[in-house]
Amino acid sequence: MSTPPLQYPLAPKPVRRRGVLPLVITIVGAIVILLMVAVIGAGSPSHFIIGAIPSTAALIVCLLCYRWLDRWEPEPIRLTMMALIWGGSAVVIFSLIVEVAIPADKFTTLAVVAPIVEELAKASVFLLIATGDRKLELTSLTDHIFYAGVCALGFAFVENLGYFASAEGAEDLVVMTLVRTGFGVFGHPLYTTATAVGIWAWRNKGGFWKVIVGYVVACLLHGLWNGGPTLAASALGLGTNGQLTAMILIYVVLFVPVFVGTVVMTTRNRRKESEAVRSQLPLMVEAGLVTPAEADMVADPRKRRAVLADSGKHGRAAKRSQKRTITAVTEAALSQHRIAKGQGGPELVRRRDQLSEWLRARPDKLGRLPAMPQFPPMQPPQNW
């Protein structure tokens, strides 16, 4: 007969910032996306189904990459879903309406109009995230890049479905799979990252011109990807059939270095976040917010994974409780780090105090949990 897992006294979930807006946007946006997908798929069901496979695979892979990037201080699922759905619904509809309304030939629309309109539309996600109490979620460059990337992925997913549904044959499907879910898999997130960096710099150091510079860079990258192959093929005398070759050339010369630079920038920023958290852990131990064992666990990703795996042996509730603790400790530490640097405001101080009270009052602190059933006190033998 197997022994039931120990029932640990689990702390309730820490109070989060509430609001119906993310839920409303997610539900309404999801309905809009389903309607658009139905319309898109009705034109060419076979091409749509074939294209949905690489499009969905690309979306999942990219989302996993962004969750990995954000694993140090995970963003709330409700806001993540809102950003994704917003990109696939409101951003798509706004871009489509404006691009159709502006009279221009096909090349001008792709190379000039689309980048200007779509990058502006994708940047609108910050109007949702950076307002009200939700702005407290934007505590680092990583957070800005995360929300910009997730919104852009929602947009790219729906856009890809539209392109695949309009394919004229098997050759078109192969080229689109190679270009849109291969070379260009991180295209839209990469462009919008430039705007996100500009917004982060403006919010932390001032100077709205930084937002404009970031947006212009995003438009240039987007325009070069859309129109660069046509211009390069014409300049090199490659003709219409040489556009794929020109695209590969632009990809290797321009976009690979930009992508690598972005990855380096984000990983360095995440390293700074981890250093900021580690700098606050000794103070949190002294304040009684965490135990030394918890501080050691939070500071070391390997120990964190080991503790989560061990807590999982005692049931899902125990593992969820440890995840809540890790997230709360990280958020409280980063909040205090920003406050000590003179950043943030009264809302951030209130959030830090809220998390501190929750951390201090938890009944399930690591290192103080029962490791075995409690027996009545007994006097051991004298010769023990």
Short mmCIF file of C-alpha atoms in Angstrom, two decimals:
data_model
loop_
_atom_site.label_atom_id
_atom_site.label_comp_id
_atom_site.label_asym_id
_atom_site.label_seq_id
_atom_site.Cartn_x
_atom_site.Cartn_y
_atom_site.Cartn_z
CA MET A 1 0.00 0.00 0.00
CA SER A 2 1.53 3.31 -1.06
CA THR A 3 2.00 6.12 1.42
CA PRO A 4 -0.08 9.22 0.59
CA PRO A 5 1.91 12.39 -0.05
CA LEU A 6 2.40 14.76 2.85
CA GLN A 7 -0.12 17.57 2.99
CA TYR A 8 1.85 20.76 3.31
CA PRO A 9 0.19 23.94 4.63
CA LEU A 10 -0.02 25.85 1.37
CA ALA A 11 -0.12 29.61 1.11
CA PRO A 12 -2.97 31.17 -0.88
CA LYS A 13 -2.17 32.83 -4.16
CA PRO A 14 -0.74 36.34 -3.66
CA VAL A 15 -3.16 39.12 -4.54
CA ARG A 16 -2.74 40.16 -8.15
CA ARG A 17 -3.87 43.28 -9.88
CA ARG A 18 -7.37 42.72 -11.16
CA GLY A 19 -9.35 44.11 -14.06
CA VAL A 20 -11.88 42.96 -16.60
CA LEU A 21 -10.20 44.58 -19.62
CA PRO A 22 -7.72 41.73 -20.31
CA LEU A 23 -10.53 39.18 -20.07
CA VAL A 24 -12.86 41.16 -22.34
CA ILE A 25 -10.16 41.75 -24.96
CA THR A 26 -9.14 38.08 -24.88
CA ILE A 27 -12.69 36.76 -25.30
CA VAL A 28 -13.83 39.27 -27.94
CA GLY A 29 -10.49 39.05 -29.77
CA ALA A 30 -10.61 35.25 -29.84
CA ILE A 31 -14.09 35.37 -31.38
CA VAL A 32 -12.87 37.87 -33.99
CA ILE A 33 -9.88 35.66 -34.84
CA LEU A 34 -12.13 32.61 -35.25
CA LEU A 35 -14.38 34.57 -37.62
CA MET A 36 -11.38 35.80 -39.64
CA VAL A 37 -9.94 32.29 -39.80
CA ALA A 38 -13.30 30.97 -41.04
CA VAL A 39 -13.41 33.62 -43.78
CA ILE A 40 -9.76 33.02 -44.74
CA GLY A 41 -10.19 29.25 -44.84
CA ALA A 42 -13.37 29.39 -46.91
CA GLY A 43 -11.49 30.66 -49.97
CA SER A 44 -9.14 27.71 -50.30
CA PRO A 45 -9.69 25.10 -47.56
CA SER A 46 -6.94 22.74 -48.72
CA HIS A 47 -4.24 25.43 -48.90
CA PHE A 48 -5.46 26.86 -45.60
CA ILE A 49 -5.18 23.51 -43.81
CA ILE A 50 -1.72 22.85 -45.26
CA GLY A 51 -0.54 26.33 -44.29
CA ALA A 52 -2.03 26.11 -40.80
CA ILE A 53 0.42 23.34 -39.90
CA PRO A 54 3.71 25.28 -40.31
CA SER A 55 2.04 28.50 -39.08
CA THR A 56 0.90 26.87 -35.84
CA ALA A 57 4.24 25.13 -35.37
CA ALA A 58 6.09 28.42 -35.83
CA LEU A 59 3.78 30.15 -33.35
CA ILE A 60 4.31 27.48 -30.70
CA VAL A 61 8.10 27.45 -31.13
CA CYS A 62 8.33 31.25 -30.93
CA LEU A 63 6.04 31.43 -27.89
CA LEU A 64 8.19 28.86 -26.11
CA CYS A 65 11.27 30.94 -26.89
CA TYR A 66 9.64 34.03 -25.40
CA ARG A 67 8.52 32.12 -22.31
CA TRP A 68 12.10 30.93 -21.89
CA LEU A 69 13.30 34.50 -22.15
CA ASP A 70 10.73 35.55 -19.55
CA ARG A 71 11.25 32.64 -17.13
CA TRP A 72 13.13 34.70 -14.52
CA GLU A 73 10.04 36.81 -13.75
CA PRO A 74 7.15 35.22 -15.71
CA GLU A 75 4.48 37.62 -16.91
CA PRO A 76 0.84 36.89 -15.97
CA ILE A 77 -0.88 34.49 -18.33
CA ARG A 78 -3.92 36.79 -18.59
CA LEU A 79 -1.81 39.67 -19.93
CA THR A 80 0.20 37.36 -22.17
CA MET A 81 -2.99 36.02 -23.74
CA MET A 82 -4.36 39.55 -24.10
CA ALA A 83 -1.23 40.66 -25.98
CA LEU A 84 -1.33 37.60 -28.26
CA ILE A 85 -5.04 37.95 -29.04
CA TRP A 86 -4.74 41.71 -29.50
CA GLY A 87 -2.07 41.18 -32.13
CA GLY A 88 -4.14 38.59 -33.99
CA SER A 89 -7.39 40.56 -33.94
CA ALA A 90 -7.31 44.36 -33.44
CA VAL A 91 -3.87 44.86 -35.00
CA VAL A 92 -4.75 42.75 -38.06
CA ILE A 93 -8.09 44.49 -38.63
CA PHE A 94 -6.70 48.01 -38.17
CA SER A 95 -3.77 47.30 -40.51
CA LEU A 96 -5.99 45.77 -43.17
CA ILE A 97 -8.46 48.66 -43.15
CA VAL A 98 -5.79 51.36 -43.34
CA GLU A 99 -3.70 49.58 -46.01
CA VAL A 100 -6.76 49.07 -48.20
CA ALA A 101 -7.83 52.70 -47.71
CA ILE A 102 -4.47 54.13 -48.83
CA PRO A 103 -4.16 54.15 -52.64
CA ALA A 104 -0.79 52.72 -53.68
CA ASP A 105 0.66 50.09 -55.99
CA LYS A 106 1.55 46.65 -54.65
CA PHE A 107 5.26 47.33 -54.11
CA THR A 108 4.66 50.65 -52.31
CA THR A 109 2.06 49.02 -50.10
CA LEU A 110 4.41 46.19 -49.13
CA ALA A 111 7.59 48.22 -48.72
CA VAL A 112 6.26 51.52 -47.33
CA VAL A 113 2.61 51.55 -46.29
CA ALA A 114 2.50 48.15 -44.55
CA PRO A 115 5.59 48.74 -42.34
CA ILE A 116 4.39 52.17 -41.21
CA VAL A 117 0.85 51.00 -40.45
CA GLU A 118 1.61 47.58 -38.99
CA GLU A 119 4.43 48.70 -36.70
CA LEU A 120 2.24 51.48 -35.34
CA ALA A 121 -0.61 49.02 -34.81
CA LYS A 122 1.58 46.45 -33.05
CA ALA A 123 3.02 49.12 -30.76
CA SER A 124 -0.53 49.80 -29.56
CA VAL A 125 -0.19 46.82 -27.21
CA PHE A 126 1.73 49.14 -24.88
CA LEU A 127 -1.36 51.37 -24.60
CA LEU A 128 -3.00 48.36 -22.95
CA ILE A 129 -0.10 47.07 -20.86
CA ALA A 130 1.36 50.42 -19.75
CA THR A 131 -1.88 51.89 -18.37
CA GLY A 132 -3.38 51.55 -14.90
CA ASP A 133 -1.89 49.04 -12.48
CA ARG A 134 -0.83 46.88 -15.44
CA LYS A 135 2.12 49.19 -16.04
CA LEU A 136 3.79 47.65 -12.98
CA GLU A 137 4.33 44.52 -15.08
CA LEU A 138 6.70 46.51 -17.32
CA THR A 139 9.64 46.51 -14.93
CA SER A 140 12.47 45.73 -17.33
CA LEU A 141 13.60 45.73 -20.94
CA THR A 142 12.81 42.02 -21.06
CA ASP A 143 9.16 42.74 -20.20
CA HIS A 144 8.87 45.30 -23.02
CA ILE A 145 10.44 42.93 -25.53
CA PHE A 146 8.24 40.08 -24.31
CA TYR A 147 4.90 41.88 -24.80
CA ALA A 148 5.97 43.38 -28.13
CA GLY A 149 7.07 39.95 -29.37
CA VAL A 150 3.93 38.13 -28.22
CA CYS A 151 1.66 40.75 -29.83
CA ALA A 152 3.66 40.52 -33.06
CA LEU A 153 3.39 36.72 -33.03
CA GLY A 154 -0.40 36.95 -32.86
CA PHE A 155 -0.36 39.30 -35.85
CA ALA A 156 2.10 37.13 -37.81
CA PHE A 157 0.07 33.97 -37.20
CA VAL A 158 -3.16 35.37 -38.69
CA GLU A 159 -1.25 37.09 -41.50
CA ASN A 160 0.50 33.83 -42.40
CA LEU A 161 -2.82 32.01 -42.61
CA GLY A 162 -4.03 34.63 -45.06
CA TYR A 163 -0.95 34.29 -47.25
CA PHE A 164 -1.15 30.49 -47.30
CA ALA A 165 -4.85 30.56 -48.19
CA SER A 166 -4.07 32.81 -51.17
CA ALA A 167 -1.35 30.50 -52.52
CA GLU A 168 -1.79 29.55 -56.18
CA GLY A 169 -0.17 26.13 -56.10
CA ALA A 170 2.25 23.73 -54.47
CA GLU A 171 5.27 25.85 -55.40
CA ASP A 172 3.75 28.87 -53.67
CA LEU A 173 3.09 26.81 -50.55
CA VAL A 174 6.71 25.61 -50.41
CA VAL A 175 8.09 29.13 -50.87
CA MET A 176 5.75 30.56 -48.22
CA THR A 177 6.67 27.82 -45.77
CA LEU A 178 10.35 28.53 -46.36
CA VAL A 179 10.04 32.31 -46.21
CA ARG A 180 7.24 33.04 -43.74
CA THR A 181 7.73 30.25 -41.19
CA GLY A 182 11.41 29.66 -41.91
CA PHE A 183 13.52 32.74 -42.61
CA GLY A 184 10.89 35.15 -41.37
CA VAL A 185 9.72 33.21 -38.31
CA PHE A 186 10.94 35.95 -35.94
CA GLY A 187 10.36 38.74 -38.47
CA HIS A 188 7.44 40.65 -36.96
CA PRO A 189 8.65 40.21 -33.35
CA LEU A 190 12.11 41.42 -34.39
CA TYR A 191 10.78 44.60 -36.04
CA THR A 192 8.56 45.48 -33.09
CA THR A 193 11.42 44.85 -30.67
CA ALA A 194 12.99 48.08 -31.94
CA THR A 195 9.88 50.01 -30.91
CA ALA A 196 9.83 48.20 -27.56
CA VAL A 197 13.43 49.21 -26.85
CA GLY A 198 12.56 52.83 -27.66
CA ILE A 199 9.54 52.77 -25.32
CA TRP A 200 11.60 51.19 -22.53
CA ALA A 201 14.33 53.82 -22.90
CA TRP A 202 11.73 56.61 -22.83
CA ARG A 203 9.91 55.23 -19.77
CA ASN A 204 13.13 54.78 -17.80
CA LYS A 205 15.32 57.68 -18.93
CA GLY A 206 12.98 60.15 -20.62
CA GLY A 207 13.07 61.60 -24.13
CA PHE A 208 10.08 60.70 -26.30
CA TRP A 209 12.35 60.97 -29.32
CA LYS A 210 13.66 57.51 -28.36
CA VAL A 211 10.24 56.05 -29.08
CA ILE A 212 10.24 57.71 -32.49
CA VAL A 213 13.74 56.40 -33.26
CA GLY A 214 12.72 52.87 -32.24
CA TYR A 215 9.59 53.06 -34.37
CA VAL A 216 11.55 54.34 -37.40
CA VAL A 217 14.07 51.50 -37.03
CA ALA A 218 11.19 49.00 -36.85
CA CYS A 219 9.67 50.44 -40.05
CA LEU A 220 13.03 50.34 -41.83
CA LEU A 221 13.65 46.70 -40.90
CA HIS A 222 10.12 45.77 -41.93
CA GLY A 223 10.37 47.71 -45.20
CA LEU A 224 13.74 46.18 -46.06
CA TRP A 225 12.38 42.68 -45.55
CA ASN A 226 9.26 43.35 -47.63
CA GLY A 227 10.78 45.40 -50.44
CA GLY A 228 14.51 44.71 -50.22
CA PRO A 229 14.50 41.46 -52.24
CA THR A 230 12.72 43.14 -55.17
CA LEU A 231 15.12 46.09 -55.19
CA ALA A 232 18.19 43.88 -54.74
CA ALA A 233 17.12 41.46 -57.47
CA SER A 234 16.59 44.37 -59.84
CA ALA A 235 19.91 46.00 -58.94
CA LEU A 236 21.84 42.73 -59.33
CA GLY A 237 20.05 41.80 -62.54
CA LEU A 238 18.59 38.64 -61.07
CA GLY A 239 15.09 39.22 -62.42
CA THR A 240 11.83 38.23 -60.79
CA ASN A 241 12.92 34.62 -60.21
CA GLY A 242 16.00 35.82 -58.33
CA GLN A 243 14.04 37.43 -55.51
CA LEU A 244 14.48 34.38 -53.29
CA THR A 245 18.25 34.56 -53.78
CA ALA A 246 18.18 38.27 -52.97
CA MET A 247 16.08 37.57 -49.90
CA ILE A 248 18.62 35.03 -48.62
CA LEU A 249 21.41 37.55 -49.23
CA ILE A 250 19.59 40.29 -47.27
CA TYR A 251 18.75 37.79 -44.55
CA VAL A 252 22.38 36.72 -44.06
CA VAL A 253 23.94 40.19 -44.40
CA LEU A 254 21.39 42.22 -42.42
CA PHE A 255 18.87 40.25 -40.44
CA VAL A 256 21.12 37.56 -38.97
CA PRO A 257 23.42 40.15 -37.35
CA VAL A 258 20.40 42.15 -36.11
CA PHE A 259 18.82 39.00 -34.69
CA VAL A 260 22.04 37.91 -32.99
CA GLY A 261 22.47 41.42 -31.56
CA THR A 262 18.93 41.34 -30.20
CA VAL A 263 19.49 37.96 -28.56
CA VAL A 264 22.73 39.19 -26.96
CA MET A 265 20.98 42.35 -25.72
CA THR A 266 18.07 40.45 -24.17
CA THR A 267 20.26 37.79 -22.52
CA ARG A 268 22.50 40.49 -21.02
CA ASN A 269 19.45 42.30 -19.68
CA ARG A 270 18.13 39.09 -18.16
CA ARG A 271 21.53 38.58 -16.51
CA LYS A 272 21.22 42.07 -15.00
CA GLU A 273 17.80 41.12 -13.67
CA SER A 274 19.19 38.01 -11.99
CA GLU A 275 22.00 40.07 -10.45
CA ALA A 276 19.44 42.60 -9.18
CA VAL A 277 17.40 39.83 -7.54
CA ARG A 278 20.50 38.26 -5.95
CA SER A 279 21.53 41.64 -4.53
CA GLN A 280 18.20 41.90 -2.67
CA LEU A 281 18.00 38.34 -1.33
CA PRO A 282 20.24 38.90 1.76
CA LEU A 283 18.07 41.88 2.74
CA MET A 284 14.92 39.80 2.26
CA VAL A 285 16.34 37.09 4.54
CA GLU A 286 17.13 39.68 7.23
CA ALA A 287 13.60 41.08 6.91
CA GLY A 288 12.09 37.63 7.41
CA LEU A 289 10.50 37.50 3.97
CA VAL A 290 12.33 34.37 2.87
CA THR A 291 14.37 31.70 4.57
CA PRO A 292 18.07 31.19 3.78
CA ALA A 293 17.11 27.99 1.96
CA GLU A 294 14.64 29.91 -0.23
CA ALA A 295 17.17 32.64 -0.98
CA ASP A 296 19.71 30.02 -2.00
CA MET A 297 17.10 28.29 -4.16
CA VAL A 298 15.93 31.44 -5.94
CA ALA A 299 19.51 32.52 -6.66
CA ASP A 300 20.43 29.23 -8.35
CA PRO A 301 18.31 28.07 -11.33
CA ARG A 302 19.47 24.47 -10.90
CA LYS A 303 18.39 24.38 -7.26
CA ARG A 304 15.13 26.07 -8.24
CA ARG A 305 14.39 23.29 -10.73
CA ALA A 306 15.34 20.66 -8.14
CA VAL A 307 13.01 22.17 -5.51
CA LEU A 308 10.14 22.36 -7.99
CA ALA A 309 10.71 18.74 -8.99
CA ASP A 310 10.80 17.67 -5.34
CA SER A 311 7.70 19.66 -4.41
CA GLY A 312 5.91 18.02 -7.34
CA LYS A 313 6.21 14.70 -5.51
CA HIS A 314 3.80 16.05 -2.89
CA GLY A 315 1.12 17.00 -5.39
CA ARG A 316 0.32 19.76 -7.85
CA ALA A 317 -0.74 22.14 -5.11
CA ALA A 318 2.69 21.98 -3.48
CA LYS A 319 4.42 22.64 -6.79
CA ARG A 320 2.09 25.56 -7.57
CA SER A 321 2.85 26.99 -4.14
CA GLN A 322 6.60 26.89 -4.80
CA LYS A 323 6.12 28.55 -8.19
CA ARG A 324 4.10 31.30 -6.53
CA THR A 325 6.84 31.83 -3.99
CA ILE A 326 9.57 32.05 -6.63
CA THR A 327 7.56 34.53 -8.69
CA ALA A 328 6.66 36.64 -5.65
CA VAL A 329 10.27 36.72 -4.39
CA THR A 330 11.57 37.71 -7.82
CA GLU A 331 8.97 40.43 -8.34
CA ALA A 332 9.45 41.84 -4.83
CA ALA A 333 13.24 41.89 -5.26
CA LEU A 334 13.08 43.63 -8.63
CA SER A 335 10.55 46.12 -7.27
CA GLN A 336 12.82 46.99 -4.35
CA HIS A 337 15.79 47.25 -6.72
CA ARG A 338 13.91 49.80 -8.85
CA ILE A 339 12.72 51.71 -5.78
CA ALA A 340 16.30 51.90 -4.44
CA LYS A 341 17.37 53.40 -7.78
CA GLY A 342 14.67 56.06 -7.57
CA GLN A 343 12.46 54.47 -10.22
CA GLY A 344 8.79 53.61 -10.07
CA GLY A 345 6.25 55.42 -7.94
CA PRO A 346 3.69 54.92 -5.16
CA GLU A 347 2.08 52.02 -7.05
CA LEU A 348 5.37 50.13 -7.11
CA VAL A 349 5.92 50.74 -3.39
CA ARG A 350 2.42 49.41 -2.65
CA ARG A 351 3.06 46.34 -4.76
CA ARG A 352 6.37 45.69 -3.00
CA ASP A 353 4.68 46.04 0.40
CA GLN A 354 1.84 43.74 -0.69
CA LEU A 355 4.26 41.04 -1.80
CA SER A 356 6.38 41.51 1.32
CA GLU A 357 3.38 40.96 3.59
CA TRP A 358 2.42 37.84 1.67
CA LEU A 359 5.96 36.44 1.76
CA ARG A 360 6.34 37.11 5.48
CA ALA A 361 3.02 35.47 6.41
CA ARG A 362 3.37 32.28 4.35
CA PRO A 363 2.94 29.03 6.29
CA ASP A 364 4.88 26.99 3.72
CA LYS A 365 8.35 28.52 3.84
CA LEU A 366 11.06 26.27 2.43
CA GLY A 367 13.22 24.82 5.19
CA ARG A 368 10.39 25.00 7.72
CA LEU A 369 8.05 22.45 6.16
CA PRO A 370 7.54 19.13 7.94
CA ALA A 371 9.75 16.45 6.46
CA MET A 372 8.04 13.61 8.33
CA PRO A 373 4.86 12.99 10.35
CA GLN A 374 4.87 14.58 13.80
CA PHE A 375 5.15 12.10 16.69
CA PRO A 376 4.45 12.75 20.39
CA PRO A 377 7.55 13.93 22.25
CA MET A 378 9.52 10.95 23.68
CA GLN A 379 12.53 10.74 25.96
CA PRO A 380 15.32 8.91 24.12
CA PRO A 381 17.28 6.23 26.01
CA GLN A 382 20.25 7.54 27.98
CA ASN A 383 22.69 5.35 26.02
CA TRP A 384 21.41 6.55 22.62
#
